Short mmCIF file of C-alpha atoms in Angstrom, two decimals:
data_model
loop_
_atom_site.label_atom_id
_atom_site.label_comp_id
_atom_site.label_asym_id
_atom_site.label_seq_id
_atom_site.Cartn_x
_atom_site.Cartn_y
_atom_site.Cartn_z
CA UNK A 9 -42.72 -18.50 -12.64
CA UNK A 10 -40.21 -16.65 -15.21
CA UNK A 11 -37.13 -15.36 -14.25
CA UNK A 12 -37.49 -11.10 -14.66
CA UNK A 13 -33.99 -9.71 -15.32
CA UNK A 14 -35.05 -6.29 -17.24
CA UNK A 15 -37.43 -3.23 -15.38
CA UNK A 16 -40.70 -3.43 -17.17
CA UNK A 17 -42.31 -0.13 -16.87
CA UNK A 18 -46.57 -0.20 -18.26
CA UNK A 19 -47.88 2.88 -18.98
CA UNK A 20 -51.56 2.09 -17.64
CA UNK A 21 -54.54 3.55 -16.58
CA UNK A 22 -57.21 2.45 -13.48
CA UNK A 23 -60.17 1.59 -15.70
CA UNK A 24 -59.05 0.41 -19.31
CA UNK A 25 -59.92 -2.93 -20.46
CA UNK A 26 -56.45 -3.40 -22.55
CA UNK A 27 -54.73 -2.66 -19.64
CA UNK A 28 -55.91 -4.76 -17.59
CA UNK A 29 -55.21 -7.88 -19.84
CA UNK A 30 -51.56 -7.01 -19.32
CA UNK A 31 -51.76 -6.45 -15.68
CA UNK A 32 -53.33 -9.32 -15.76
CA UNK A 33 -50.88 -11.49 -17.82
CA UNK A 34 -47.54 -10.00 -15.82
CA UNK A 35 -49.18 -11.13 -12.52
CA UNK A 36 -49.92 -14.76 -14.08
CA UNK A 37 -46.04 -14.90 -15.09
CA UNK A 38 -44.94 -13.03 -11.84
CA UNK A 39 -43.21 -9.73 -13.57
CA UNK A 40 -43.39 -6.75 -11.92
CA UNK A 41 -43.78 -3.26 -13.91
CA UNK A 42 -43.79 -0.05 -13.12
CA UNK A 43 -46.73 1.69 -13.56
CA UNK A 44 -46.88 5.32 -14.94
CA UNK A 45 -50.54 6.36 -15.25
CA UNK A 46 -51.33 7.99 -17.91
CA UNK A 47 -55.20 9.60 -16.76
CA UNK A 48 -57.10 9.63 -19.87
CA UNK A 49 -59.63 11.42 -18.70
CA UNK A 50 -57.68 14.37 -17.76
CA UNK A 51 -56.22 14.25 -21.91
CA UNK A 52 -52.98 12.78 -20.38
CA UNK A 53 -52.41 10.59 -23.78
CA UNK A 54 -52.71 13.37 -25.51
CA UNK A 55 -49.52 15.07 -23.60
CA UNK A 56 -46.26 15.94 -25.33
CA UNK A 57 -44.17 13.66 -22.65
CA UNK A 58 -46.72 10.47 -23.38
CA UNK A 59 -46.57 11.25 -27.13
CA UNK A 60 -42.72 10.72 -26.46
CA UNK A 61 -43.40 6.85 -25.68
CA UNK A 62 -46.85 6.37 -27.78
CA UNK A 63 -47.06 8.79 -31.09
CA UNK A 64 -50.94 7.51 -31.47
CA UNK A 65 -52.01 7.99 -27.73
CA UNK A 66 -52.88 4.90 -27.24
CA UNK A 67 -52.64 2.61 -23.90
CA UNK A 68 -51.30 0.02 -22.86
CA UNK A 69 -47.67 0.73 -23.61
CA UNK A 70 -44.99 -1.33 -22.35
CA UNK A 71 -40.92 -0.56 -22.24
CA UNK A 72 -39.30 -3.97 -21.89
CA UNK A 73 -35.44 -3.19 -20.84
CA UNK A 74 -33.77 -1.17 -23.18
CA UNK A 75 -36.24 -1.51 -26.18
CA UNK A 76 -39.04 0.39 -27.97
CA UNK A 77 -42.04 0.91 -26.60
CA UNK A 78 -44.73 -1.81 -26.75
CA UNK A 79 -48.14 -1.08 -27.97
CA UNK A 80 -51.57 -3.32 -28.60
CA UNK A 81 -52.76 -5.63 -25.86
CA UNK A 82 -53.04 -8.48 -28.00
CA UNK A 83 -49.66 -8.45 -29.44
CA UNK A 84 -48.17 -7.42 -25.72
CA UNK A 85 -49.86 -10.99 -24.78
CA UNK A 86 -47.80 -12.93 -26.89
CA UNK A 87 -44.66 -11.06 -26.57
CA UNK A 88 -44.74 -11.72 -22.77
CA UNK A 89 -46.05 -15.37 -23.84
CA UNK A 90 -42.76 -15.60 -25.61
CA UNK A 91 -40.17 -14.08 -23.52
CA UNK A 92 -41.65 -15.49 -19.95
CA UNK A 93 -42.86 -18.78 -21.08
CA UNK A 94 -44.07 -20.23 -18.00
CA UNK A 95 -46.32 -20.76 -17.08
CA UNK A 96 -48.02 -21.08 -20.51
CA UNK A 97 -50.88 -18.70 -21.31
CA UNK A 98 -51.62 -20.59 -24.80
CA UNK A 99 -52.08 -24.35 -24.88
CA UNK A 100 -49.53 -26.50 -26.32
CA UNK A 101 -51.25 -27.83 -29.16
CA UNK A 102 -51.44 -25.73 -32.70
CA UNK A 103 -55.30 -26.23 -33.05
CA UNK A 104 -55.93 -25.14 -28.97
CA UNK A 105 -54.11 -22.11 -29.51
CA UNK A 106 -56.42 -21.30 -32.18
CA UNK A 107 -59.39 -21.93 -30.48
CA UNK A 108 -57.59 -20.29 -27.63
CA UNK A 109 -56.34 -16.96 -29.64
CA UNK A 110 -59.98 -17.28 -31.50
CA UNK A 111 -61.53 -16.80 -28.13
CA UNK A 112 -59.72 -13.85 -27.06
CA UNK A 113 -60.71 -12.66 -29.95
CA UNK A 114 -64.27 -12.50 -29.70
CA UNK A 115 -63.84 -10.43 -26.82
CA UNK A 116 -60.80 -8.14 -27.59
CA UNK A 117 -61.40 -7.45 -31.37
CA UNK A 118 -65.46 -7.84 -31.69
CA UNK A 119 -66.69 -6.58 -28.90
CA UNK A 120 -63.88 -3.68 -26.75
CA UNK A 121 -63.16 -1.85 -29.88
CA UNK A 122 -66.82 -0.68 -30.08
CA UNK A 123 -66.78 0.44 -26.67
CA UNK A 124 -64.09 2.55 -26.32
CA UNK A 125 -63.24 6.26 -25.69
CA UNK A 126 -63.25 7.82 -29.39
CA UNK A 127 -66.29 5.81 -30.53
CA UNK A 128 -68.07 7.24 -27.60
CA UNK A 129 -66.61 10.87 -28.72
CA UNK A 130 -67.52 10.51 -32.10
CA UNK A 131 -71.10 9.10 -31.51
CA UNK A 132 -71.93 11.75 -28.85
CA UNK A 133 -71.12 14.20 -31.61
CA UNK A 134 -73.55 12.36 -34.28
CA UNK A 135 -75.98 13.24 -31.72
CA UNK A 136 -75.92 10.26 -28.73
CA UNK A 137 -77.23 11.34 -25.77
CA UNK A 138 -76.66 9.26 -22.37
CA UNK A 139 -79.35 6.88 -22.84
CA UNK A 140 -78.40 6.29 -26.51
CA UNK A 141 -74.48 5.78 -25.76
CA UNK A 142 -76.05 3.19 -22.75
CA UNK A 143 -77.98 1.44 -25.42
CA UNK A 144 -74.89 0.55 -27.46
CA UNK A 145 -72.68 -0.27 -24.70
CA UNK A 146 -75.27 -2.72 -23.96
CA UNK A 147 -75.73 -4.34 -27.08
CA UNK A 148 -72.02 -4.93 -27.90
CA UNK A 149 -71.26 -6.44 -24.35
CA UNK A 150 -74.85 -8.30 -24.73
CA UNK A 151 -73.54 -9.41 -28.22
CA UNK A 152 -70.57 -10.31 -27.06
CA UNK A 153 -70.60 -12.49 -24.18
CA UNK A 154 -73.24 -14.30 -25.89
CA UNK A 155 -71.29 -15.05 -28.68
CA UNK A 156 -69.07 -16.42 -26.46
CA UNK A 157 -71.26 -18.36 -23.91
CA UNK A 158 -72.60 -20.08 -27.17
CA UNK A 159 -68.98 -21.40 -27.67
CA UNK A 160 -68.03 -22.33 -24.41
CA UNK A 161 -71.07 -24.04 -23.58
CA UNK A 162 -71.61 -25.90 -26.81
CA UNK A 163 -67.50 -27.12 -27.07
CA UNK A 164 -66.49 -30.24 -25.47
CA UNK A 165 -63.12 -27.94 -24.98
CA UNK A 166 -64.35 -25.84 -22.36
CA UNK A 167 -63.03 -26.55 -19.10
CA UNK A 168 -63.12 -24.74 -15.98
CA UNK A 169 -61.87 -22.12 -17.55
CA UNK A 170 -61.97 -21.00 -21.58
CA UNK A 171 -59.73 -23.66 -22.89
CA UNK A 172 -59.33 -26.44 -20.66
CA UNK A 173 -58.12 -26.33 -16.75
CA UNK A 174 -55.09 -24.22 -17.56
CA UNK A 175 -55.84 -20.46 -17.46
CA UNK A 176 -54.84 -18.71 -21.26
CA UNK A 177 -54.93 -15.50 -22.63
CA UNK A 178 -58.70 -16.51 -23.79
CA UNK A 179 -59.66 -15.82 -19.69
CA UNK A 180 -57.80 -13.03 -19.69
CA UNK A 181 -59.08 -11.09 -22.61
CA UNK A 182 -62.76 -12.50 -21.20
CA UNK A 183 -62.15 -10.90 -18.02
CA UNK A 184 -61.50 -8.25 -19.54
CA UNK A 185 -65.09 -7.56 -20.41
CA UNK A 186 -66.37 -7.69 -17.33
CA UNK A 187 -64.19 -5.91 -15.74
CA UNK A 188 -65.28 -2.63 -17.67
CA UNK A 189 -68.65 -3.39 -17.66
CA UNK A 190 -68.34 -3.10 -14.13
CA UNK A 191 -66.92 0.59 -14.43
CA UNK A 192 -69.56 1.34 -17.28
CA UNK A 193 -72.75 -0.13 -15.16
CA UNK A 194 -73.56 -2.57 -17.21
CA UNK A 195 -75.43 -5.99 -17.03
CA UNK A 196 -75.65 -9.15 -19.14
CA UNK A 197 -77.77 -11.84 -18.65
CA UNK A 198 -78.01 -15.82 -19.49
CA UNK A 199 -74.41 -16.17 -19.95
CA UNK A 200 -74.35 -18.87 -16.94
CA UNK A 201 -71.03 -20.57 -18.42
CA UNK A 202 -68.74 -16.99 -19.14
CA UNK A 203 -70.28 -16.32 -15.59
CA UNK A 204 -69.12 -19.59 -13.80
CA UNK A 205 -65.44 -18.72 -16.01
CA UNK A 206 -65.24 -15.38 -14.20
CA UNK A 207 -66.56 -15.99 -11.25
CA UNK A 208 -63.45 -18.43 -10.99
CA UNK A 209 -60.61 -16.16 -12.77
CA UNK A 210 -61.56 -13.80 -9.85
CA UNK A 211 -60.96 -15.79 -6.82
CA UNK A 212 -57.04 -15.97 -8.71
CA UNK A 213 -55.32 -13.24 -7.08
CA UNK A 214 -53.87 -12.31 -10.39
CA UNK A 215 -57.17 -11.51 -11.50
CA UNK A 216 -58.52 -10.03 -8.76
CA UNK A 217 -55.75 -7.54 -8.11
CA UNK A 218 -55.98 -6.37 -11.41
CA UNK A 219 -59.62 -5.14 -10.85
CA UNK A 220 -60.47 -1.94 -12.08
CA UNK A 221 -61.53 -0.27 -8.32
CA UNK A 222 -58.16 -1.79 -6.99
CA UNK A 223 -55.96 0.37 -8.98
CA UNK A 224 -54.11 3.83 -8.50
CA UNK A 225 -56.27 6.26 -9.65
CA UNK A 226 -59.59 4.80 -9.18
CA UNK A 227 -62.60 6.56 -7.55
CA UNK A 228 -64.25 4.60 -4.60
CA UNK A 229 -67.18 2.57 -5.47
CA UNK B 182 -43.08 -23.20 -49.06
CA UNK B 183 -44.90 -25.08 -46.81
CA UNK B 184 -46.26 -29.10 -47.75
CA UNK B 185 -50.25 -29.70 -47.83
CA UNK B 186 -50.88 -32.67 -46.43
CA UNK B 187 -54.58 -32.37 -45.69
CA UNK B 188 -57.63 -30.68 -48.03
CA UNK B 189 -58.14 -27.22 -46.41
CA UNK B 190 -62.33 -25.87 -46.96
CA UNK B 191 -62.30 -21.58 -46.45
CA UNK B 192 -66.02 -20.71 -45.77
CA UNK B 193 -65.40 -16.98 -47.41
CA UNK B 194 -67.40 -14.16 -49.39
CA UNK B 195 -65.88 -11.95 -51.59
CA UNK B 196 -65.66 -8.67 -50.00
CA UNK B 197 -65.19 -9.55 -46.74
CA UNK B 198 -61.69 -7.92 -45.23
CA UNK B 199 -61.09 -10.74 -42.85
CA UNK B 200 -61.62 -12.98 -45.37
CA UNK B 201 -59.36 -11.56 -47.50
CA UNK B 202 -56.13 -11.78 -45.05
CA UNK B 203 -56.83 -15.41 -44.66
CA UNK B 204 -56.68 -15.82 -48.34
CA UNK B 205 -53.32 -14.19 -48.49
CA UNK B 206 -52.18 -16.33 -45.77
CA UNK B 207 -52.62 -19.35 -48.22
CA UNK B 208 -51.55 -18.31 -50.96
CA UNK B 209 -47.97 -16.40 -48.99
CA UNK B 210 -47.75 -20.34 -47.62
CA UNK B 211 -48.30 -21.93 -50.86
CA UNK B 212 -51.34 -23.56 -49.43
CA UNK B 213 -55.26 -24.41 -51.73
CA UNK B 214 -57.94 -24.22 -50.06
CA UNK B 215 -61.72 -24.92 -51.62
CA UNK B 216 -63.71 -21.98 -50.88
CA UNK B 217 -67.22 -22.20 -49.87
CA UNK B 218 -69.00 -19.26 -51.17
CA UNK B 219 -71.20 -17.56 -48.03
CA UNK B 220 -73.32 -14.64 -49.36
CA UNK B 221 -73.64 -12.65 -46.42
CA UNK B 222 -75.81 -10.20 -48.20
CA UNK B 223 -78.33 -13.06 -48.79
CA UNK B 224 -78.00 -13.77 -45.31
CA UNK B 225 -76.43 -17.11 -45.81
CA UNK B 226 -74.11 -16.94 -42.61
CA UNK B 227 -77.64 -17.59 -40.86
CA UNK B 228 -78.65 -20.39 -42.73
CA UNK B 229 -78.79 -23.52 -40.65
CA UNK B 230 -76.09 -25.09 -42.72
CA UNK B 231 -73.33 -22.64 -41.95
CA UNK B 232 -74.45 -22.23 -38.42
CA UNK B 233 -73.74 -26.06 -37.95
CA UNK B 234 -69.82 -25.05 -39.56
CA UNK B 235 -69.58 -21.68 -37.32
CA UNK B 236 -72.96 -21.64 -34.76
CA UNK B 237 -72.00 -17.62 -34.42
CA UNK B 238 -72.76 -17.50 -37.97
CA UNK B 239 -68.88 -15.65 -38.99
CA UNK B 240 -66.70 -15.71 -41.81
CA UNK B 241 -64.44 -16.48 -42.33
CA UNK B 242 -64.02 -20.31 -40.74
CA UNK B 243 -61.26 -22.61 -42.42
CA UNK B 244 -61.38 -26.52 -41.62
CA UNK B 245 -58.13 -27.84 -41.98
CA UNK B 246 -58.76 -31.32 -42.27
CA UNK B 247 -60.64 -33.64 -39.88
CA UNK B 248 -60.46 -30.96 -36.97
CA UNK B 249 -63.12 -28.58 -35.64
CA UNK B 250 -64.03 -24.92 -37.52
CA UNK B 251 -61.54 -22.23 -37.01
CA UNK B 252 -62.72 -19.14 -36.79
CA UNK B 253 -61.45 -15.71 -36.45
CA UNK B 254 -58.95 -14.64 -39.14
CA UNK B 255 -55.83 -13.07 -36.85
CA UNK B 256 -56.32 -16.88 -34.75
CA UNK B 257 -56.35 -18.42 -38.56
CA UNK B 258 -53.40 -16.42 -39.29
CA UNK B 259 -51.24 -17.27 -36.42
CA UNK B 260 -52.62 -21.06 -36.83
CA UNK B 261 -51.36 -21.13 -40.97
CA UNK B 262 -48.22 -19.72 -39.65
CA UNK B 263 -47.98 -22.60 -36.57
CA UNK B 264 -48.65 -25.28 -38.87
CA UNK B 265 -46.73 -23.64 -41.98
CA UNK B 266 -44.17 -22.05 -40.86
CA UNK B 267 -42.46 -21.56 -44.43
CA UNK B 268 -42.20 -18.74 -45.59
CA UNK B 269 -42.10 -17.07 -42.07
CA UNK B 270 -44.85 -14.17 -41.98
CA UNK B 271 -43.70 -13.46 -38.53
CA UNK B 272 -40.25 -11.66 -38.01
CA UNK B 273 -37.84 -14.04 -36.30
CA UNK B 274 -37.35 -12.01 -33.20
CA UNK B 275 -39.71 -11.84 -29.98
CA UNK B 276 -39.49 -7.18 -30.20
CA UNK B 277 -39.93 -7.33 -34.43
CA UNK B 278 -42.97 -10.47 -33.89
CA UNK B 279 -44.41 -7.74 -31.27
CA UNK B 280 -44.29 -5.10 -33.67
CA UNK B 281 -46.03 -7.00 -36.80
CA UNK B 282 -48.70 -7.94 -34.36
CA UNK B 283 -49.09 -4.57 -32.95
CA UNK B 284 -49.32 -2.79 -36.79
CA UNK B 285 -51.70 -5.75 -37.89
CA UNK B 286 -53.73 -5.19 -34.94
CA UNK B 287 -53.72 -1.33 -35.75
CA UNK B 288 -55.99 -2.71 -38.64
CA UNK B 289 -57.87 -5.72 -38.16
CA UNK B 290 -58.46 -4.25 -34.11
CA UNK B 291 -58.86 -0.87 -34.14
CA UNK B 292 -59.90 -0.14 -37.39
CA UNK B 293 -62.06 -3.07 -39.06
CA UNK B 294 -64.64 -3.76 -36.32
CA UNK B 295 -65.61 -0.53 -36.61
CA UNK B 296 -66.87 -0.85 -40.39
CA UNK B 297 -68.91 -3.95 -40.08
CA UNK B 298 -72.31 -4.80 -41.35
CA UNK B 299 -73.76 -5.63 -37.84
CA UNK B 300 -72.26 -1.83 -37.04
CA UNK B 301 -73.69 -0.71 -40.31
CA UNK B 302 -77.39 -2.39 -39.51
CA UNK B 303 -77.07 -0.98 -35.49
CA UNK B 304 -76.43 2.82 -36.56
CA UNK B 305 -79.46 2.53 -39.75
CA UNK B 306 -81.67 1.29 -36.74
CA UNK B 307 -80.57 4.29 -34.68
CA UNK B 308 -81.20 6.78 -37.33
CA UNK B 309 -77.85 7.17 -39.42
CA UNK B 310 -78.70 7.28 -43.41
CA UNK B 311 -76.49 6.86 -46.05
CA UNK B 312 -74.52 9.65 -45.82
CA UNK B 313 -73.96 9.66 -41.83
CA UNK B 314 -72.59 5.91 -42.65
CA UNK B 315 -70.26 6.83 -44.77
CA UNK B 316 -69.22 9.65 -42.60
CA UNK B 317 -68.93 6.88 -39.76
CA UNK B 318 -66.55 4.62 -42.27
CA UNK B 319 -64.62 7.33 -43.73
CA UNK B 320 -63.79 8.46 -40.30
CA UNK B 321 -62.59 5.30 -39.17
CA UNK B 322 -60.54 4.12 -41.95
CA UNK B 323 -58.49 7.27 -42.35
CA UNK B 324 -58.17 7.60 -38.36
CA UNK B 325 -56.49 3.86 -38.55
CA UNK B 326 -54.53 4.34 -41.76
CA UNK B 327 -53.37 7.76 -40.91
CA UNK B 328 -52.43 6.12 -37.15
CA UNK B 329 -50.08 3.11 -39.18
CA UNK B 330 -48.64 6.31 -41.37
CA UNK B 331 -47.47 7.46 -38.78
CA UNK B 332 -45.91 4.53 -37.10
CA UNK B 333 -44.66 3.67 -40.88
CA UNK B 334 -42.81 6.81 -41.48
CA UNK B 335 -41.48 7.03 -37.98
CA UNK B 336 -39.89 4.43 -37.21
CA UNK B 337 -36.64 2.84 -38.52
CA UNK B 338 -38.00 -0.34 -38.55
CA UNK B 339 -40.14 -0.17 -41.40
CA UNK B 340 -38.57 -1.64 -44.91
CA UNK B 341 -39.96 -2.16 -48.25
CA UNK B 342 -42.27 -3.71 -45.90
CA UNK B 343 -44.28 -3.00 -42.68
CA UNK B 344 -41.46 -4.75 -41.04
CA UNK B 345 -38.02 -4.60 -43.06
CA UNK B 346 -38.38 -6.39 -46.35
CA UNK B 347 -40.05 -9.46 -45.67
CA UNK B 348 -43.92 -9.82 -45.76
CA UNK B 349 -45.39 -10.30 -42.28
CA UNK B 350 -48.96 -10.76 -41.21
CA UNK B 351 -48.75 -6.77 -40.30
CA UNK B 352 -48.76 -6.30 -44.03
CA UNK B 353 -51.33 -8.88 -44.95
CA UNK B 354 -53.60 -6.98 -42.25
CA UNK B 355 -53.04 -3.51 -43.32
CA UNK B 356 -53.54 -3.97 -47.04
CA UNK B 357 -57.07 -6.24 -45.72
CA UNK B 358 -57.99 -2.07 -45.17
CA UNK B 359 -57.71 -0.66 -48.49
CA UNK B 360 -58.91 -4.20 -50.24
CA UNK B 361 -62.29 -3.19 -48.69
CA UNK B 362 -62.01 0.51 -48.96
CA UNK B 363 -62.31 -0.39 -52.52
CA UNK B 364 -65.54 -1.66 -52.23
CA UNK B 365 -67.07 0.93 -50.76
CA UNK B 366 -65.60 3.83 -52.43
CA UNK B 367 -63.92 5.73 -49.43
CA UNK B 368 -60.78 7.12 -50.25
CA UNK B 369 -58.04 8.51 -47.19
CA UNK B 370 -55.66 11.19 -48.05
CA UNK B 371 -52.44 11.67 -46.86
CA UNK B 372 -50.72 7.85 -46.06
CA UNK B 373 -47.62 8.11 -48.61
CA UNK B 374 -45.90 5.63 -46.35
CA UNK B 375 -49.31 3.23 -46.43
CA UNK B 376 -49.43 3.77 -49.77
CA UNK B 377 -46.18 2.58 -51.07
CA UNK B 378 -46.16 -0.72 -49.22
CA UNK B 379 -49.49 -1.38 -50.27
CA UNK B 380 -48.80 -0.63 -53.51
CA UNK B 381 -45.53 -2.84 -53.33
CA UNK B 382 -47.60 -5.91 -51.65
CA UNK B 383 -50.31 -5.65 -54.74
CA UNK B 384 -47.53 -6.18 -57.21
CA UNK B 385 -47.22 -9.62 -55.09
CA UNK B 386 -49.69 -12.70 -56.95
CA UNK B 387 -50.51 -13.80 -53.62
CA UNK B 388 -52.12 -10.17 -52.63
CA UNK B 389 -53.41 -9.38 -55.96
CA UNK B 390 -55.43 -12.84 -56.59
CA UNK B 391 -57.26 -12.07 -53.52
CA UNK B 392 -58.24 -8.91 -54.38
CA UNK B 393 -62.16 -8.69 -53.57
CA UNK B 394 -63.11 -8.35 -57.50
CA UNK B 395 -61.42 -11.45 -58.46
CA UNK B 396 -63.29 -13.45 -55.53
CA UNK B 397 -66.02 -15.38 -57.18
CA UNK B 398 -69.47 -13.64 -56.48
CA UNK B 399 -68.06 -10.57 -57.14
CA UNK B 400 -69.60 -7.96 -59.21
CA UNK B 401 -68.19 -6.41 -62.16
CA UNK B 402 -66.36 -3.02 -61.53
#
């Protein structure tokens, strides 16, 4: 475990899938933040005293000490990768921490960004109704988490998790799929190996606790 | 800059934005690499022979040598700068590293998925013409642009440079934006900040050699 010696403080909300990556990631290294939800749906990103820590909007941010705010999931990862190295979240070799970051990618850059909030807004006002907006949530977390099954159940790599036996930010930014999907209703089928992945990163109480439902904020399932 | 010691293969097209980050990666490191042409517009990425390089049928994917396919260009990015780590394209502290990341994921996470052609082929299937698709894009790339303007001109941090004066993988990502805005003729208004360092980084060989009309299989402007 690292040693914490500034407050963290994670501006957060109950059912985001970037957010959860980092709750995810400070359990794994044991940090503790304080969370200050910012409720999205209620427009609180939007707010003059959230604009003060985020000009964009945009969550997860995270105040580290005395600094600036911290902003994109991905590059949050690998700041708290660097400044709380243990345990590792990227493997130690150069070409397993590509396959590793490469992984995380194919769920945190192809497949979330389609999903989010302001697509949603913008499509709804190109003339998506419920059923249409369900359609394309289905097809990017379809597209997705096939992608990635193909990968982890074709490379000799895989492990019982993404990259090996040792849990790295690839499992977390998987995770993070299905944990919205959950939120959102969705299903995906013939993944068997992302499912076997997840089905393991959630008996890990880091995972687990970071579950969507099991947050401030949430509505009861 | 950095010593080759193995033959580097990019599998690449010439428009493609990812593509074209990885390409300044090289050249910023000082690094060849022979480019296999992939016409994704003659669906090439789906022929069996690139599926055996990259079975998800993406570009880019760089083989360095006798390893596996990497794939995904901010994974290939942090990989050339693991490997090659002269000249630095990653600030030397853990808050400025988290800052590059977070700008460079401003455009190759929340902006470039967006414009992609499996996006482009989804929204013609659910009834968006030509002029609803460029809507869609222009939308997308001035909401991301005028989102790192405003990071850019806010905060003290920025330089000549996304990050002080020294090129960073944050600058390599957000001129991979307007290297593809290019191409298909969408123009955003009101990024002065954007604007200069872009204009600033295409003075630089290493940006201006990969610009998308000097790629081979380009057509002539």
């Amino acid at each position: 475990m690292s040693t914490q010696d500034r407050p963290l403080t994670l501006f957060a909300y109950w059912r985001t899938s970037a957010t959860y990556r980092v709750r995810v990631a400070l359990a794994l290294k044991g940090l503790k933040a304080d969370e200050k939800i910012v409720d999205i749906d209620a427009g609180e990103h939007r707010s003059p005293e959230f604009l003060r820590i985020n000009p964009l909007g945009a969550i997860p941010a995270m105040i580290d000490g005395e600094g600036d705010p911290l902003t994109q999931s991905l590059a949050i990862l690998e700041y708290i990768e660097e400044t709380h190295p243990e345990p590792p979240l990227l493997p130690a070799d150069a070409r397993g921490r590509a396959r590793a970051r490469a992984i995380a990618a194919m769920a945190a850059v192809d497949t979330h960004p389609l999903i989010t909030p302001r697509v949603r807004r913008y499509l709804t006002g190109a003339g998506f109704d419920a059923a249409a907006w369900k359609a394309w949530q289905t097809h990017w977390f379809t597209t997705g988490l096939q992608a990635i099954e193909a990968r982890l159940s074709a490379e000799t790599a895989t492990g019982a998790f993404c990259h090996g036996d040792q849990v790295t930010i690839a499992d977390i930014c998987l995770a993070s799929i299905p944990a919205v999907m959950q939120v959102f209703d969705v299903k995906v089928a013939d993944t068997p190996t992302v499912d076997r992945i997840v089905a393991a990163l959630n008996e890990m109480p880091e995972f687990a606790n970071a579950d969507p439902y099991r947050q401030v904020g949430a509505p009861t399932r």
